[in-house]
Short mmCIF file of C-alpha atoms and ligand atoms in Angstrom, two decimals:
data_model
loop_
_atom_site.label_atom_id
_atom_site.label_comp_id
_atom_site.label_asym_id
_atom_site.label_seq_id
_atom_site.Cartn_x
_atom_site.Cartn_y
_atom_site.Cartn_z
CA MET A 41 234.84 103.19 -40.86
CA ARG A 42 238.71 104.72 -41.08
CA ILE A 43 239.60 108.12 -40.43
CA ASP A 44 242.59 109.50 -41.58
CA ILE A 45 243.70 112.70 -39.85
CA LEU A 46 246.58 114.81 -41.36
CA THR A 47 248.08 117.17 -38.63
CA ILE A 48 251.37 119.15 -37.76
CA PHE A 49 250.38 118.42 -34.21
CA PRO A 50 249.77 114.99 -33.62
CA GLU A 51 250.21 115.16 -29.93
CA MET A 52 246.71 117.06 -29.87
CA PHE A 53 245.02 113.87 -30.44
CA SER A 54 246.37 112.03 -27.49
CA GLY A 55 243.37 112.24 -25.29
CA PRO A 56 240.47 113.00 -27.25
CA PHE A 57 239.73 109.56 -29.05
CA ASP A 58 240.91 107.42 -25.54
CA HIS A 59 237.76 107.68 -23.42
CA SER A 60 233.91 106.52 -23.34
CA ILE A 61 232.25 106.08 -26.67
CA ILE A 62 235.20 106.82 -29.07
CA LYS A 63 237.52 104.42 -27.14
CA ARG A 64 234.72 101.71 -27.14
CA ALA A 65 234.50 102.00 -30.72
CA LYS A 66 237.82 101.67 -31.43
CA GLU A 67 238.34 98.86 -29.34
CA LYS A 68 234.99 97.24 -30.97
CA GLY A 69 236.96 97.80 -34.36
CA VAL A 70 233.90 99.90 -35.65
CA ALA A 71 236.21 103.10 -36.05
CA ASP A 72 239.81 103.16 -36.91
CA ILE A 73 241.55 106.88 -36.52
CA TYR A 74 245.28 107.21 -37.74
CA ILE A 75 247.21 110.18 -37.03
CA HIS A 76 249.48 111.41 -39.53
CA ASP A 77 252.48 114.17 -38.57
CA ILE A 78 252.50 116.20 -41.88
CA ARG A 79 256.01 117.44 -40.99
CA GLU A 80 257.16 114.04 -41.91
CA PHE A 81 256.48 114.47 -45.33
CA SER A 82 258.60 117.70 -45.37
CA ASN A 83 261.70 117.52 -48.06
CA ASN A 84 263.82 119.78 -46.51
CA LYS A 85 266.21 119.45 -43.45
CA HIS A 86 264.56 121.81 -41.42
CA ARG A 87 261.01 119.89 -41.63
CA ASN A 88 259.24 123.11 -42.87
CA VAL A 89 255.63 122.80 -43.86
CA ASP A 90 254.73 126.30 -44.34
CA ASP A 91 255.99 129.50 -46.47
CA TYR A 92 255.64 133.18 -46.92
CA ALA A 93 252.08 133.81 -48.81
CA PHE A 94 252.67 134.99 -52.59
CA GLY A 95 251.56 138.52 -53.20
CA GLY A 96 252.26 139.45 -49.28
CA GLY A 97 249.83 139.86 -46.33
CA ALA A 98 250.30 138.46 -42.91
CA GLY A 99 250.72 134.98 -41.91
CA MET A 100 252.49 131.58 -43.22
CA VAL A 101 250.75 129.25 -45.71
CA MET A 102 250.91 125.72 -45.28
CA MET A 103 252.69 124.36 -48.86
CA ILE A 104 251.40 121.69 -51.16
CA GLN A 105 254.13 119.32 -50.98
CA PRO A 106 254.31 117.31 -47.75
CA ILE A 107 250.35 117.42 -47.59
CA ALA A 108 250.01 116.43 -51.35
CA ASP A 109 252.58 113.42 -50.55
CA CYS A 110 250.84 112.43 -47.32
CA ILE A 111 247.38 112.19 -49.21
CA GLU A 112 248.92 110.42 -52.44
CA GLN A 113 250.47 107.91 -50.11
CA LEU A 114 247.07 107.27 -48.51
CA LYS A 115 245.42 107.06 -51.63
CA LYS A 116 247.74 104.55 -53.05
CA GLU A 117 246.74 102.26 -50.28
CA ARG A 118 243.03 102.66 -50.54
CA SER A 119 240.40 104.94 -51.98
CA TYR A 120 238.69 107.71 -49.83
CA ASP A 121 234.74 108.57 -49.96
CA GLU A 122 235.75 112.06 -48.72
CA ILE A 123 239.18 114.36 -48.26
CA ILE A 124 237.87 116.86 -45.87
CA PHE A 125 239.53 120.07 -44.93
CA LEU A 126 238.72 121.69 -41.90
CA THR A 127 238.60 125.54 -42.22
CA PRO A 128 236.52 128.42 -40.36
CA ASP A 129 235.21 129.33 -44.18
CA GLY A 130 233.99 125.99 -44.85
CA PHE A 131 230.37 124.81 -44.83
CA LEU A 132 228.60 124.84 -41.70
CA PHE A 133 228.96 121.10 -39.66
CA ASP A 134 225.57 120.15 -38.43
CA GLN A 135 223.63 117.04 -37.55
CA PRO A 136 222.53 115.80 -41.19
CA MET A 137 226.04 116.36 -42.62
CA ALA A 138 227.26 114.09 -39.37
CA ASN A 139 224.57 111.71 -40.08
CA ARG A 140 225.84 111.49 -43.92
CA LEU A 141 229.55 111.10 -42.88
CA SER A 142 228.84 108.18 -40.42
CA LEU A 143 227.99 106.09 -43.53
CA LYS A 144 231.33 106.77 -45.25
CA GLY A 145 234.02 103.84 -45.41
CA ASN A 146 237.37 105.98 -45.58
CA ILE A 147 237.78 109.51 -44.78
CA ILE A 148 240.56 111.90 -44.59
CA LEU A 149 240.58 114.87 -42.25
CA LEU A 150 243.28 117.80 -42.82
CA CYS A 151 243.70 120.12 -40.40
CA GLY A 152 244.77 123.68 -41.63
CA HIS A 153 247.03 126.10 -39.69
CA TYR A 154 248.51 129.63 -40.28
CA LYS A 155 247.08 131.69 -42.53
CA GLY A 156 245.47 128.44 -44.52
CA ILE A 157 246.88 125.89 -47.35
CA ASP A 158 247.45 126.81 -50.50
CA GLU A 159 244.89 127.07 -52.50
CA ARG A 160 245.71 124.46 -54.97
CA LEU A 161 245.37 121.74 -52.30
CA ARG A 162 241.60 122.75 -51.98
CA GLU A 163 241.45 122.45 -55.94
CA HIS A 164 242.89 119.39 -56.44
CA TYR A 165 242.28 117.00 -53.51
CA THR A 166 239.61 118.43 -51.15
CA THR A 167 236.38 117.21 -51.68
CA LEU A 168 234.59 118.74 -48.68
CA GLU A 169 235.28 121.78 -46.58
CA ILE A 170 233.93 121.92 -43.15
CA SER A 171 233.61 124.93 -40.28
CA ILE A 172 232.26 123.72 -37.07
CA GLY A 173 231.23 127.20 -35.94
CA ASP A 174 231.31 131.00 -36.64
CA TYR A 175 234.27 131.27 -34.24
CA VAL A 176 237.81 130.83 -35.16
CA LEU A 177 240.13 128.15 -33.47
CA SER A 178 243.84 128.14 -33.85
CA GLY A 179 244.03 125.28 -36.00
CA GLY A 180 241.85 122.45 -37.35
CA GLU A 181 242.74 119.78 -34.75
CA LEU A 182 240.29 120.49 -32.25
CA ALA A 183 237.48 120.58 -35.24
CA ALA A 184 238.64 117.25 -36.31
CA ALA A 185 238.51 115.65 -32.98
CA VAL A 186 234.66 117.16 -32.82
CA ILE A 187 233.82 115.93 -36.24
CA SER A 188 235.04 112.57 -35.54
CA ASP A 189 233.07 112.25 -32.35
CA ALA A 190 229.99 113.32 -34.01
CA ILE A 191 230.48 110.60 -36.67
CA ILE A 192 231.58 107.84 -34.79
CA ARG A 193 229.07 107.57 -32.10
CA LEU A 194 226.43 107.37 -34.87
CA ILE A 195 227.71 104.19 -36.36
CA PRO A 196 225.63 101.37 -35.92
CA GLY A 197 226.86 99.14 -32.79
CA VAL A 198 228.69 101.95 -31.14
CA LEU A 199 225.89 103.32 -28.96
CA ASN A 200 223.50 101.25 -26.69
CA ASP A 201 219.99 101.79 -26.08
CA GLU A 202 220.56 104.32 -23.15
CA THR A 203 223.00 106.47 -24.94
CA SER A 204 220.74 106.06 -28.28
CA ALA A 205 221.37 108.76 -30.83
CA LEU A 206 217.70 109.00 -31.68
CA SER A 207 216.84 111.18 -28.32
CA ASP A 208 219.85 113.73 -29.06
CA SER A 209 219.35 117.22 -29.34
CA TYR A 210 218.81 118.35 -33.14
CA GLN A 211 217.82 114.75 -34.53
CA ASP A 212 214.45 115.68 -34.50
CA ASN A 213 215.48 119.71 -34.62
CA LEU A 214 214.68 120.09 -30.78
CA LEU A 215 217.07 120.91 -27.76
CA SER A 216 216.80 118.18 -25.26
CA PRO A 217 214.24 118.53 -22.39
CA PRO A 218 215.72 118.81 -18.64
CA VAL A 219 216.69 115.51 -16.89
CA TYR A 220 216.68 114.83 -13.35
CA THR A 221 218.05 111.98 -11.21
CA ARG A 222 217.37 110.91 -7.57
CA PRO A 223 216.78 112.33 -4.76
CA SER A 224 213.44 113.73 -5.80
CA GLU A 225 214.06 116.44 -3.60
CA TYR A 226 217.60 117.88 -2.37
CA ASN A 227 217.96 121.15 -0.23
CA GLY A 228 214.29 122.08 -1.08
CA TRP A 229 214.98 121.59 -5.00
CA LYS A 230 212.11 119.54 -6.07
CA VAL A 231 211.88 117.14 -9.47
CA PRO A 232 208.56 118.17 -11.39
CA ASP A 233 205.91 116.28 -9.91
CA VAL A 234 204.69 114.68 -13.56
CA LEU A 235 208.13 112.92 -13.88
CA LEU A 236 207.50 111.10 -10.55
CA SER A 237 203.70 110.28 -11.64
CA GLY A 238 204.17 107.17 -13.51
CA ASN A 239 202.11 108.57 -16.23
CA GLU A 240 204.07 107.81 -19.26
CA LYS A 241 201.62 109.87 -21.80
CA GLU A 242 201.73 112.99 -19.39
CA ILE A 243 205.77 112.55 -19.26
CA ILE A 244 206.00 112.38 -22.73
CA LYS A 245 203.65 115.60 -23.16
CA TRP A 246 205.64 117.72 -20.69
CA GLN A 247 209.08 116.74 -22.38
CA ARG A 248 208.10 117.55 -25.37
CA GLU A 249 206.45 120.86 -24.13
CA LYS A 250 209.79 121.74 -22.37
CA ALA A 251 212.01 120.75 -25.45
CA ILE A 252 209.79 122.94 -27.44
CA GLU A 253 210.18 125.80 -24.94
CA ARG A 254 213.83 125.54 -24.59
CA THR A 255 214.28 125.36 -28.43
CA ARG A 256 212.09 128.48 -28.64
CA GLN A 257 214.04 130.54 -26.14
CA ARG A 258 217.78 129.52 -27.32
CA ARG A 259 217.61 128.41 -30.95
CA PRO A 260 214.49 129.59 -32.70
CA GLY A 261 215.93 128.93 -35.76
CA LEU A 262 215.68 125.51 -35.45
CA LEU A 263 211.79 125.55 -35.21
CA ASN A 264 211.91 127.63 -38.52
CA PRO A 265 214.61 125.88 -40.60
CA ASP A 266 214.34 128.41 -43.15
CA GLN A 267 215.33 131.25 -41.16
CA ALA A 268 217.88 129.26 -39.25
CA HIS A 269 221.42 130.61 -40.60
CL1 LIG B 1419 237.29 123.83 -38.97
N1 LIG B 1419 239.12 125.75 -38.07
C1 LIG B 1419 239.40 126.75 -37.78
N2 LIG B 1419 240.75 126.69 -37.55
N3 LIG B 1419 238.54 127.39 -37.20
C2 LIG B 1419 237.31 127.11 -37.02
C3 LIG B 1419 236.89 125.74 -37.55
C4 LIG B 1419 237.99 125.15 -38.03
N4 LIG B 1419 235.58 125.66 -37.37
C5 LIG B 1419 235.24 126.75 -36.87
N5 LIG B 1419 236.52 127.85 -36.34
#
């Protein structure tokens, strides 16, 4: 899979993809991430990429030309399965969406800033618009990093048995149960007996009960998907 990220803050991506599972996916050649500085496509000497909003109102708007030129150049080189705009008014990102996107070949992630991007970019280029949650970020960069991570770890061969995505919270609409490691007692704080019992059937039953209990307390909407959002 290839991910092209369009941003005015390319430096924000030095770090998030250089560790752990995503680093390994890149080294294995399973995922390629390319960062493009939108400013390099600006036509004017000040390298401006934003302008005042028609009709007034506070805040600048990212203009068409630099972003359109960047997308057009990329589209000349290969075809894209999705051109995704990261925006707080997008469709809410969740695990099913991550699963679907992990099957794609080439995607573009466009990071918005200021008051937004010229609506014509959304009409003519964007195929999907995503928000990562009901809060406002300063820009789409951190959302692009979150989405890239969530997608790449699902690509076959990226995770091993120990980090298997099958036991993730959300894959079965339940939060994960508590986990423990040695020592079995610390400061008088004991690991639940059942986990030390060796009785696999009882252990699985306990883990499922704890997962359901935690889900009911913290995320009841996951147990009743109709009322989720
Ligand atoms: Cl994708 N962008 C911004 N700026 N804020 C957000 C978001 C995206 N998702 C949630 N908040």
